[in-house]
Amino acid sequence: MPLLPVSDPSGTDVELYYEEAGTGKPVVLIHGWPLSGRSWEGQVPALVAAGHRVITYDRRGFGKSSQPWNGYDYDTFAADLNTLLETLDLTDVTLVGFSMGGGELARYVSRYGQDRIAKLVFASAVPPYLYKASDNPDGGVDDDLAAWFHDGITGDRPKFLKEFLTMFFTAGSPSLINKPKVSDEQLAYNLAIAESASPKGTLDCTVAFATTDFRDDLTKITVPTLVIHGDSDAIVPFEVSGKRTHEAIAGSELVVIEGAPHGLTVSHRDEWNEHVLAFLAK
């Protein structure tokens, strides 16, 4: 089992689980909350077939990685990513960050530079800044929404995760008309992945992705960048995130997938793969 030791702020021994397949220019896929590297199973075969070495890993607290009590902040997440890139000696690499994973991209570049990086892909990603504050009135997370996350996770966590993942795969708000764009089995599969994560990490990560300000981090990005988002994302709305990230990164490309929910890597897998592979081939 490929486990990568990483440093931890508390001194606890932490290991990250990772998998790799294929050969060629490397692509590192960084998953969203509250899932794991298994969420990329619709992308790995297409990337390998296109001639890429593909690396997925489970963020600390999720999947098969260690589940420490602390360390769920973006400085630590970026340090974990840096250890992965250095240990595997990856260069000319494309980083793909989905949802919460987009934060790792921004913070990594800000802290460690772009020497190893060829391209970036922000997919339904949380930057530039989700929290609605006096200096960020366009944010998408207010105190009521933060309380919804906290109360749901600390209360009936499985019930909350099912509700969240239903929204995750639904274009627009769930209703009698709007249903998840995936099968019941796919929803149950993702729920099982989410339920296996650290309850503490699941909670702490909501604070990290909701309140971390990536606006300054984005100004450090100069490599070719793709921003890809669904126009019906009810979790991380395009206007709050993808649109603003595209505007913040000079020369970035933007792809908006019509009718796609937050979980578009599953619901709109083939269309998503086509756009990302085209970007990588440039």
PDB file of C-alpha atoms in Angstrom:
ATOM      1  CA  MET A   1       0.000   0.000   0.000  1.00  0.00           C
ATOM      2  CA  PRO A   2       1.658   3.296  -1.074  1.00  0.00           C
ATOM      3  CA  LEU A   3       1.768   5.514   2.012  1.00  0.00           C
ATOM      4  CA  LEU A   4       3.723   8.751   2.138  1.00  0.00           C
ATOM      5  CA  PRO A   5       4.936  10.096   5.524  1.00  0.00           C
ATOM      6  CA  VAL A   6       4.322  13.834   5.925  1.00  0.00           C
ATOM      7  CA  SER A   7       5.127  16.300   8.683  1.00  0.00           C
ATOM      8  CA  ASP A   8       2.380  17.330  11.064  1.00  0.00           C
ATOM      9  CA  PRO A   9       2.061  20.546  13.110  1.00  0.00           C
ATOM     10  CA  SER A  10       1.372  18.534  16.276  1.00  0.00           C
ATOM     11  CA  GLY A  11       4.243  16.117  15.732  1.00  0.00           C
ATOM     12  CA  THR A  12       1.837  13.241  15.091  1.00  0.00           C
ATOM     13  CA  ASP A  13       2.895  10.643  12.538  1.00  0.00           C
ATOM     14  CA  VAL A  14       0.738  11.177   9.455  1.00  0.00           C
ATOM     15  CA  GLU A  15       0.728   9.193   6.228  1.00  0.00           C
ATOM     16  CA  LEU A  16      -0.981  10.029   2.942  1.00  0.00           C
ATOM     17  CA  TYR A  17      -2.347   7.250   0.775  1.00  0.00           C
ATOM     18  CA  TYR A  18      -1.697   7.721  -2.941  1.00  0.00           C
ATOM     19  CA  GLU A  19      -2.034   5.791  -6.177  1.00  0.00           C
ATOM     20  CA  GLU A  20      -0.432   6.289  -9.566  1.00  0.00           C
ATOM     21  CA  ALA A  21      -0.970   4.868 -13.027  1.00  0.00           C
ATOM     22  CA  GLY A  22       0.327   5.473 -16.537  1.00  0.00           C
ATOM     23  CA  THR A  23       3.438   7.146 -17.894  1.00  0.00           C
ATOM     24  CA  GLY A  24       4.173  10.530 -19.424  1.00  0.00           C
ATOM     25  CA  LYS A  25       3.673  14.061 -18.155  1.00  0.00           C
ATOM     26  CA  PRO A  26       2.329  13.888 -14.592  1.00  0.00           C
ATOM     27  CA  VAL A  27      -1.128  14.999 -13.529  1.00  0.00           C
ATOM     28  CA  VAL A  28      -1.966  15.195  -9.818  1.00  0.00           C
ATOM     29  CA  LEU A  29      -5.674  15.055  -8.975  1.00  0.00           C
ATOM     30  CA  ILE A  30      -6.763  16.635  -5.665  1.00  0.00           C
ATOM     31  CA  HIS A  31     -10.204  15.600  -4.482  1.00  0.00           C
ATOM     32  CA  GLY A  32     -13.029  17.604  -2.973  1.00  0.00           C
ATOM     33  CA  TRP A  33     -14.806  17.481   0.387  1.00  0.00           C
ATOM     34  CA  PRO A  34     -15.935  15.123   1.884  1.00  0.00           C
ATOM     35  CA  LEU A  35     -14.649  12.452  -0.501  1.00  0.00           C
ATOM     36  CA  SER A  36     -11.301  10.826  -1.363  1.00  0.00           C
ATOM     37  CA  GLY A  37      -9.093  10.038  -4.329  1.00  0.00           C
ATOM     38  CA  ARG A  38     -11.655   7.429  -5.381  1.00  0.00           C
ATOM     39  CA  SER A  39     -13.810  10.285  -6.641  1.00  0.00           C
ATOM     40  CA  TRP A  40     -11.480  10.544  -9.673  1.00  0.00           C
ATOM     41  CA  GLU A  41     -12.182   7.065 -11.037  1.00  0.00           C
ATOM     42  CA  GLY A  42     -14.030   8.589 -14.006  1.00  0.00           C
ATOM     43  CA  GLN A  43     -10.977  10.663 -14.944  1.00  0.00           C
ATOM     44  CA  VAL A  44      -7.972   8.387 -14.354  1.00  0.00           C
ATOM     45  CA  PRO A  45      -8.567   5.996 -17.290  1.00  0.00           C
ATOM     46  CA  ALA A  46      -9.073   8.868 -19.757  1.00  0.00           C
ATOM     47  CA  LEU A  47      -5.919  10.642 -18.585  1.00  0.00           C
ATOM     48  CA  VAL A  48      -3.842   7.454 -18.724  1.00  0.00           C
ATOM     49  CA  ALA A  49      -5.163   6.691 -22.216  1.00  0.00           C
ATOM     50  CA  ALA A  50      -4.098  10.188 -23.294  1.00  0.00           C
ATOM     51  CA  GLY A  51      -0.519   9.477 -22.218  1.00  0.00           C
ATOM     52  CA  HIS A  52      -0.294  10.895 -18.711  1.00  0.00           C
ATOM     53  CA  ARG A  53       1.153   9.645 -15.448  1.00  0.00           C
ATOM     54  CA  VAL A  54      -1.746  10.144 -13.047  1.00  0.00           C
ATOM     55  CA  ILE A  55      -1.377  10.485  -9.288  1.00  0.00           C
ATOM     56  CA  THR A  56      -4.318  10.639  -6.895  1.00  0.00           C
ATOM     57  CA  TYR A  57      -4.041  10.946  -3.138  1.00  0.00           C
ATOM     58  CA  ASP A  58      -6.335  11.093  -0.142  1.00  0.00           C
ATOM     59  CA  ARG A  59      -6.204  14.335   1.820  1.00  0.00           C
ATOM     60  CA  ARG A  60      -5.292  13.811   5.482  1.00  0.00           C
ATOM     61  CA  GLY A  61      -8.387  12.729   7.374  1.00  0.00           C
ATOM     62  CA  PHE A  62     -10.011  11.164   4.317  1.00  0.00           C
ATOM     63  CA  GLY A  63      -9.935   7.883   2.434  1.00  0.00           C
ATOM     64  CA  LYS A  64      -7.030   5.639   3.422  1.00  0.00           C
ATOM     65  CA  SER A  65      -4.808   8.424   4.739  1.00  0.00           C
ATOM     66  CA  SER A  66      -4.163   8.982   8.439  1.00  0.00           C
ATOM     67  CA  GLN A  67      -6.885  10.699  10.435  1.00  0.00           C
ATOM     68  CA  PRO A  68      -5.077  13.000  12.882  1.00  0.00           C
ATOM     69  CA  TRP A  69      -6.955  15.229  15.294  1.00  0.00           C
ATOM     70  CA  ASN A  70      -5.422  18.470  13.988  1.00  0.00           C
ATOM     71  CA  GLY A  71      -3.817  19.880  10.870  1.00  0.00           C
ATOM     72  CA  TYR A  72      -6.880  20.629   8.754  1.00  0.00           C
ATOM     73  CA  ASP A  73      -5.801  23.997   7.380  1.00  0.00           C
ATOM     74  CA  TYR A  74      -4.559  25.059   3.959  1.00  0.00           C
ATOM     75  CA  ASP A  75      -0.973  25.767   5.002  1.00  0.00           C
ATOM     76  CA  THR A  76      -0.751  22.140   6.140  1.00  0.00           C
ATOM     77  CA  PHE A  77      -2.603  20.829   3.081  1.00  0.00           C
ATOM     78  CA  ALA A  78      -0.182  22.720   0.810  1.00  0.00           C
ATOM     79  CA  ALA A  79       2.766  21.325   2.768  1.00  0.00           C
ATOM     80  CA  ASP A  80       1.353  17.806   2.270  1.00  0.00           C
ATOM     81  CA  LEU A  81       1.090  18.432  -1.466  1.00  0.00           C
ATOM     82  CA  ASN A  82       4.622  19.783  -1.557  1.00  0.00           C
ATOM     83  CA  THR A  83       5.920  16.651   0.176  1.00  0.00           C
ATOM     84  CA  LEU A  84       4.124  14.493  -2.405  1.00  0.00           C
ATOM     85  CA  LEU A  85       5.631  16.418  -5.337  1.00  0.00           C
ATOM     86  CA  GLU A  86       9.126  16.393  -3.833  1.00  0.00           C
ATOM     87  CA  THR A  87       9.077  12.737  -2.774  1.00  0.00           C
ATOM     88  CA  LEU A  88       7.899  11.567  -6.191  1.00  0.00           C
ATOM     89  CA  ASP A  89      10.168  14.207  -7.801  1.00  0.00           C
ATOM     90  CA  LEU A  90       7.376  15.424 -10.064  1.00  0.00           C
ATOM     91  CA  THR A  91       8.194  18.210 -12.523  1.00  0.00           C
ATOM     92  CA  ASP A  92       6.289  19.701 -15.440  1.00  0.00           C
ATOM     93  CA  VAL A  93       3.197  18.651 -13.526  1.00  0.00           C
ATOM     94  CA  THR A  94      -0.428  19.679 -13.940  1.00  0.00           C
ATOM     95  CA  LEU A  95      -2.340  20.090 -10.697  1.00  0.00           C
ATOM     96  CA  VAL A  96      -6.101  19.574 -10.866  1.00  0.00           C
ATOM     97  CA  GLY A  97      -8.044  20.714  -7.815  1.00  0.00           C
ATOM     98  CA  PHE A  98     -11.730  19.948  -7.483  1.00  0.00           C
ATOM     99  CA  SER A  99     -13.869  22.031  -5.100  1.00  0.00           C
ATOM    100  CA  MET A 100     -11.925  22.164  -1.825  1.00  0.00           C
ATOM    101  CA  GLY A 101      -8.901  20.913  -3.763  1.00  0.00           C
ATOM    102  CA  GLY A 102      -8.703  24.193  -5.629  1.00  0.00           C
ATOM    103  CA  GLY A 103      -7.531  25.763  -2.389  1.00  0.00           C
ATOM    104  CA  GLU A 104      -4.444  23.529  -2.360  1.00  0.00           C
ATOM    105  CA  LEU A 105      -3.528  24.805  -5.840  1.00  0.00           C
ATOM    106  CA  ALA A 106      -3.701  28.452  -4.824  1.00  0.00           C
ATOM    107  CA  ARG A 107      -1.923  28.051  -1.496  1.00  0.00           C
ATOM    108  CA  TYR A 108       0.752  25.735  -2.942  1.00  0.00           C
ATOM    109  CA  VAL A 109       1.747  28.233  -5.634  1.00  0.00           C
ATOM    110  CA  SER A 110       1.758  31.064  -3.111  1.00  0.00           C
ATOM    111  CA  ARG A 111       3.988  29.183  -0.655  1.00  0.00           C
ATOM    112  CA  TYR A 112       6.183  27.013  -2.888  1.00  0.00           C
ATOM    113  CA  GLY A 113       6.233  28.679  -6.298  1.00  0.00           C
ATOM    114  CA  GLN A 114       5.695  27.257  -9.762  1.00  0.00           C
ATOM    115  CA  ASP A 115       9.053  25.628 -10.576  1.00  0.00           C
ATOM    116  CA  ARG A 116       7.491  22.169 -10.662  1.00  0.00           C
ATOM    117  CA  ILE A 117       4.186  23.294 -12.192  1.00  0.00           C
ATOM    118  CA  ALA A 118       3.262  23.307 -15.880  1.00  0.00           C
ATOM    119  CA  LYS A 119      -0.487  23.961 -15.666  1.00  0.00           C
ATOM    120  CA  LEU A 120      -3.344  24.315 -13.193  1.00  0.00           C
ATOM    121  CA  VAL A 121      -7.001  23.300 -13.403  1.00  0.00           C
ATOM    122  CA  PHE A 122      -9.528  24.795 -10.961  1.00  0.00           C
ATOM    123  CA  ALA A 123     -12.597  22.538 -11.146  1.00  0.00           C
ATOM    124  CA  SER A 124     -15.758  23.699  -9.347  1.00  0.00           C
ATOM    125  CA  ALA A 125     -13.217  25.145  -6.944  1.00  0.00           C
ATOM    126  CA  VAL A 126     -13.663  27.196  -3.763  1.00  0.00           C
ATOM    127  CA  PRO A 127     -11.259  30.143  -4.449  1.00  0.00           C
ATOM    128  CA  PRO A 128     -11.021  33.040  -4.309  1.00  0.00           C
ATOM    129  CA  TYR A 129     -12.867  33.444  -0.958  1.00  0.00           C
ATOM    130  CA  LEU A 130     -16.154  31.896   0.076  1.00  0.00           C
ATOM    131  CA  TYR A 131     -16.855  33.658   3.353  1.00  0.00           C
ATOM    132  CA  LYS A 132     -19.156  36.666   3.132  1.00  0.00           C
ATOM    133  CA  ALA A 133     -17.307  39.434   4.970  1.00  0.00           C
ATOM    134  CA  SER A 134     -17.298  43.218   4.942  1.00  0.00           C
ATOM    135  CA  ASP A 135     -14.408  43.184   2.479  1.00  0.00           C
ATOM    136  CA  ASN A 136     -15.920  40.279   0.529  1.00  0.00           C
ATOM    137  CA  PRO A 137     -19.639  40.972   0.045  1.00  0.00           C
ATOM    138  CA  ASP A 138     -19.790  38.578  -2.912  1.00  0.00           C
ATOM    139  CA  GLY A 139     -18.883  35.565  -0.795  1.00  0.00           C
ATOM    140  CA  GLY A 140     -21.235  32.599  -0.688  1.00  0.00           C
ATOM    141  CA  VAL A 141     -20.941  31.383   2.918  1.00  0.00           C
ATOM    142  CA  ASP A 142     -22.557  33.398   5.704  1.00  0.00           C
ATOM    143  CA  ASP A 143     -22.833  32.575   9.403  1.00  0.00           C
ATOM    144  CA  ASP A 144     -26.112  30.727   8.926  1.00  0.00           C
ATOM    145  CA  LEU A 145     -24.610  28.424   6.298  1.00  0.00           C
ATOM    146  CA  ALA A 146     -21.530  27.850   8.458  1.00  0.00           C
ATOM    147  CA  ALA A 147     -23.842  26.882  11.323  1.00  0.00           C
ATOM    148  CA  TRP A 148     -25.694  24.462   9.004  1.00  0.00           C
ATOM    149  CA  PHE A 149     -22.426  22.657   8.294  1.00  0.00           C
ATOM    150  CA  HIS A 150     -21.404  22.606  11.957  1.00  0.00           C
ATOM    151  CA  ASP A 151     -24.744  21.477  13.346  1.00  0.00           C
ATOM    152  CA  GLY A 152     -25.224  18.849  10.663  1.00  0.00           C
ATOM    153  CA  ILE A 153     -21.777  17.291  11.062  1.00  0.00           C
ATOM    154  CA  THR A 154     -21.810  17.341  14.865  1.00  0.00           C
ATOM    155  CA  GLY A 155     -25.399  16.101  14.977  1.00  0.00           C
ATOM    156  CA  ASP A 156     -26.517  13.295  12.637  1.00  0.00           C
ATOM    157  CA  ARG A 157     -23.465  13.206  10.358  1.00  0.00           C
ATOM    158  CA  PRO A 158     -24.627  10.418   7.978  1.00  0.00           C
ATOM    159  CA  LYS A 159     -27.989  12.133   7.474  1.00  0.00           C
ATOM    160  CA  PHE A 160     -26.272  15.463   6.827  1.00  0.00           C
ATOM    161  CA  LEU A 161     -23.811  13.929   4.352  1.00  0.00           C
ATOM    162  CA  LYS A 162     -26.669  12.331   2.408  1.00  0.00           C
ATOM    163  CA  GLU A 163     -28.421  15.704   2.192  1.00  0.00           C
ATOM    164  CA  PHE A 164     -25.208  17.424   1.151  1.00  0.00           C
ATOM    165  CA  LEU A 165     -24.346  14.855  -1.533  1.00  0.00           C
ATOM    166  CA  THR A 166     -27.870  15.072  -2.931  1.00  0.00           C
ATOM    167  CA  MET A 167     -27.234  18.800  -3.437  1.00  0.00           C
ATOM    168  CA  PHE A 168     -23.744  17.960  -4.724  1.00  0.00           C
ATOM    169  CA  PHE A 169     -25.154  16.030  -7.680  1.00  0.00           C
ATOM    170  CA  THR A 170     -28.277  18.132  -8.315  1.00  0.00           C
ATOM    171  CA  ALA A 171     -28.332  20.972 -10.842  1.00  0.00           C
ATOM    172  CA  GLY A 172     -29.794  23.854  -8.851  1.00  0.00           C
ATOM    173  CA  SER A 173     -31.538  23.294  -5.535  1.00  0.00           C
ATOM    174  CA  PRO A 174     -33.066  19.833  -4.960  1.00  0.00           C
ATOM    175  CA  SER A 175     -36.824  19.869  -5.488  1.00  0.00           C
ATOM    176  CA  LEU A 176     -39.639  17.850  -6.991  1.00  0.00           C
ATOM    177  CA  ILE A 177     -38.318  18.930 -10.388  1.00  0.00           C
ATOM    178  CA  ASN A 178     -34.574  18.939  -9.742  1.00  0.00           C
ATOM    179  CA  LYS A 179     -33.252  15.471  -8.972  1.00  0.00           C
ATOM    180  CA  PRO A 180     -29.647  14.247  -8.674  1.00  0.00           C
ATOM    181  CA  LYS A 181     -28.058  13.700 -12.080  1.00  0.00           C
ATOM    182  CA  VAL A 182     -26.537  10.406 -10.947  1.00  0.00           C
ATOM    183  CA  SER A 183     -28.003   7.035 -10.024  1.00  0.00           C
ATOM    184  CA  ASP A 184     -29.081   6.124  -6.513  1.00  0.00           C
ATOM    185  CA  GLU A 185     -26.210   3.664  -6.461  1.00  0.00           C
ATOM    186  CA  GLN A 186     -23.675   6.364  -7.351  1.00  0.00           C
ATOM    187  CA  LEU A 187     -25.032   8.568  -4.589  1.00  0.00           C
ATOM    188  CA  ALA A 188     -24.803   5.705  -2.087  1.00  0.00           C
ATOM    189  CA  TYR A 189     -21.237   4.958  -3.191  1.00  0.00           C
ATOM    190  CA  ASN A 190     -20.123   8.532  -2.574  1.00  0.00           C
ATOM    191  CA  LEU A 191     -21.959   8.573   0.743  1.00  0.00           C
ATOM    192  CA  ALA A 192     -20.025   5.497   1.872  1.00  0.00           C
ATOM    193  CA  ILE A 193     -16.748   7.244   0.992  1.00  0.00           C
ATOM    194  CA  ALA A 194     -17.771  10.360   2.909  1.00  0.00           C
ATOM    195  CA  GLU A 195     -18.949   8.432   5.975  1.00  0.00           C
ATOM    196  CA  SER A 196     -15.549   6.752   6.329  1.00  0.00           C
ATOM    197  CA  ALA A 197     -13.722  10.074   6.742  1.00  0.00           C
ATOM    198  CA  SER A 198     -12.596  11.497  10.079  1.00  0.00           C
ATOM    199  CA  PRO A 199     -15.562  13.246  11.735  1.00  0.00           C
ATOM    200  CA  LYS A 200     -13.158  15.842  13.161  1.00  0.00           C
ATOM    201  CA  GLY A 201     -11.448  16.349   9.799  1.00  0.00           C
ATOM    202  CA  THR A 202     -14.814  16.551   8.063  1.00  0.00           C
ATOM    203  CA  LEU A 203     -15.864  19.350  10.403  1.00  0.00           C
ATOM    204  CA  ASP A 204     -12.572  21.251  10.453  1.00  0.00           C
ATOM    205  CA  CYS A 205     -12.306  21.241   6.678  1.00  0.00           C
ATOM    206  CA  THR A 206     -15.588  23.135   6.406  1.00  0.00           C
ATOM    207  CA  VAL A 207     -13.998  25.982   8.365  1.00  0.00           C
ATOM    208  CA  ALA A 208     -10.888  25.813   6.168  1.00  0.00           C
ATOM    209  CA  PHE A 209     -12.624  25.979   2.808  1.00  0.00           C
ATOM    210  CA  ALA A 210     -15.272  28.460   3.969  1.00  0.00           C
ATOM    211  CA  THR A 211     -13.016  31.009   5.647  1.00  0.00           C
ATOM    212  CA  THR A 212      -9.631  30.852   3.895  1.00  0.00           C
ATOM    213  CA  ASP A 213      -8.938  33.898   1.735  1.00  0.00           C
ATOM    214  CA  PHE A 214      -7.108  32.900  -1.460  1.00  0.00           C
ATOM    215  CA  ARG A 215      -7.347  36.260  -3.198  1.00  0.00           C
ATOM    216  CA  ASP A 216      -3.699  37.146  -2.727  1.00  0.00           C
ATOM    217  CA  ASP A 217      -2.609  33.573  -3.552  1.00  0.00           C
ATOM    218  CA  LEU A 218      -4.283  33.747  -6.962  1.00  0.00           C
ATOM    219  CA  THR A 219      -2.222  36.791  -7.935  1.00  0.00           C
ATOM    220  CA  LYS A 220       0.932  34.612  -7.797  1.00  0.00           C
ATOM    221  CA  ILE A 221      -0.287  32.310 -10.590  1.00  0.00           C
ATOM    222  CA  THR A 222       1.318  32.827 -14.008  1.00  0.00           C
ATOM    223  CA  VAL A 223       1.258  29.322 -15.518  1.00  0.00           C
ATOM    224  CA  PRO A 224      -1.496  28.326 -17.993  1.00  0.00           C
ATOM    225  CA  THR A 225      -4.682  27.841 -16.020  1.00  0.00           C
ATOM    226  CA  LEU A 226      -8.103  26.388 -16.793  1.00  0.00           C
ATOM    227  CA  VAL A 227     -11.167  27.259 -14.729  1.00  0.00           C
ATOM    228  CA  ILE A 228     -13.985  24.765 -15.350  1.00  0.00           C
ATOM    229  CA  HIS A 229     -17.341  24.997 -13.586  1.00  0.00           C
ATOM    230  CA  GLY A 230     -20.986  24.043 -13.912  1.00  0.00           C
ATOM    231  CA  ASP A 231     -23.517  26.834 -14.378  1.00  0.00           C
ATOM    232  CA  SER A 232     -25.971  25.047 -12.049  1.00  0.00           C
ATOM    233  CA  ASP A 233     -23.602  24.442  -9.136  1.00  0.00           C
ATOM    234  CA  ALA A 234     -25.634  24.840  -5.935  1.00  0.00           C
ATOM    235  CA  ILE A 235     -22.693  24.067  -3.613  1.00  0.00           C
ATOM    236  CA  VAL A 236     -20.021  26.452  -4.913  1.00  0.00           C
ATOM    237  CA  PRO A 237     -21.912  28.762  -7.290  1.00  0.00           C
ATOM    238  CA  PHE A 238     -20.040  29.847 -10.411  1.00  0.00           C
ATOM    239  CA  GLU A 239     -20.656  33.551  -9.768  1.00  0.00           C
ATOM    240  CA  VAL A 240     -19.105  33.273  -6.301  1.00  0.00           C
ATOM    241  CA  SER A 241     -16.071  31.237  -7.266  1.00  0.00           C
ATOM    242  CA  GLY A 242     -15.218  30.166 -10.812  1.00  0.00           C
ATOM    243  CA  LYS A 243     -16.097  33.498 -12.387  1.00  0.00           C
ATOM    244  CA  ARG A 244     -14.050  35.451  -9.860  1.00  0.00           C
ATOM    245  CA  THR A 245     -11.101  33.036 -10.043  1.00  0.00           C
ATOM    246  CA  HIS A 246     -11.022  33.375 -13.822  1.00  0.00           C
ATOM    247  CA  GLU A 247     -11.040  37.152 -13.501  1.00  0.00           C
ATOM    248  CA  ALA A 248      -8.250  37.053 -10.905  1.00  0.00           C
ATOM    249  CA  ILE A 249      -5.820  34.900 -12.924  1.00  0.00           C
ATOM    250  CA  ALA A 250      -4.494  36.768 -15.942  1.00  0.00           C
ATOM    251  CA  GLY A 251      -4.784  34.803 -19.168  1.00  0.00           C
ATOM    252  CA  SER A 252      -6.757  31.952 -17.630  1.00  0.00           C
ATOM    253  CA  GLU A 253      -9.179  29.952 -19.762  1.00  0.00           C
ATOM    254  CA  LEU A 254     -12.788  29.489 -18.732  1.00  0.00           C
ATOM    255  CA  VAL A 255     -15.167  26.636 -19.507  1.00  0.00           C
ATOM    256  CA  VAL A 256     -18.707  26.710 -18.136  1.00  0.00           C
ATOM    257  CA  ILE A 257     -20.652  23.459 -18.560  1.00  0.00           C
ATOM    258  CA  GLU A 258     -24.349  24.049 -19.098  1.00  0.00           C
ATOM    259  CA  GLY A 259     -26.715  22.323 -16.694  1.00  0.00           C
ATOM    260  CA  ALA A 260     -23.899  20.827 -14.629  1.00  0.00           C
ATOM    261  CA  PRO A 261     -24.092  20.527 -10.826  1.00  0.00           C
ATOM    262  CA  HIS A 262     -21.188  20.696  -8.418  1.00  0.00           C
ATOM    263  CA  GLY A 263     -20.317  17.033  -8.897  1.00  0.00           C
ATOM    264  CA  LEU A 264     -19.841  17.430 -12.628  1.00  0.00           C
ATOM    265  CA  THR A 265     -16.801  15.120 -12.797  1.00  0.00           C
ATOM    266  CA  VAL A 266     -19.335  12.317 -12.339  1.00  0.00           C
ATOM    267  CA  SER A 267     -22.574  13.713 -13.769  1.00  0.00           C
ATOM    268  CA  HIS A 268     -20.888  15.246 -16.830  1.00  0.00           C
ATOM    269  CA  ARG A 269     -17.813  13.045 -16.889  1.00  0.00           C
ATOM    270  CA  ASP A 270     -17.270  12.769 -20.624  1.00  0.00           C
ATOM    271  CA  GLU A 271     -17.774  16.475 -21.318  1.00  0.00           C
ATOM    272  CA  TRP A 272     -15.516  17.430 -18.398  1.00  0.00           C
ATOM    273  CA  ASN A 273     -12.820  15.007 -19.521  1.00  0.00           C
ATOM    274  CA  GLU A 274     -12.951  16.316 -23.081  1.00  0.00           C
ATOM    275  CA  HIS A 275     -12.348  19.916 -22.013  1.00  0.00           C
ATOM    276  CA  VAL A 276      -9.554  19.070 -19.586  1.00  0.00           C
ATOM    277  CA  LEU A 277      -7.770  16.751 -22.021  1.00  0.00           C
ATOM    278  CA  ALA A 278      -7.921  19.456 -24.686  1.00  0.00           C
ATOM    279  CA  PHE A 279      -6.350  21.924 -22.257  1.00  0.00           C
ATOM    280  CA  LEU A 280      -3.592  19.475 -21.339  1.00  0.00           C
ATOM    281  CA  ALA A 281      -2.831  18.815 -25.000  1.00  0.00           C
ATOM    282  CA  LYS A 282      -2.078  22.475 -25.760  1.00  0.00           C
TER     283      LYS A 282
END
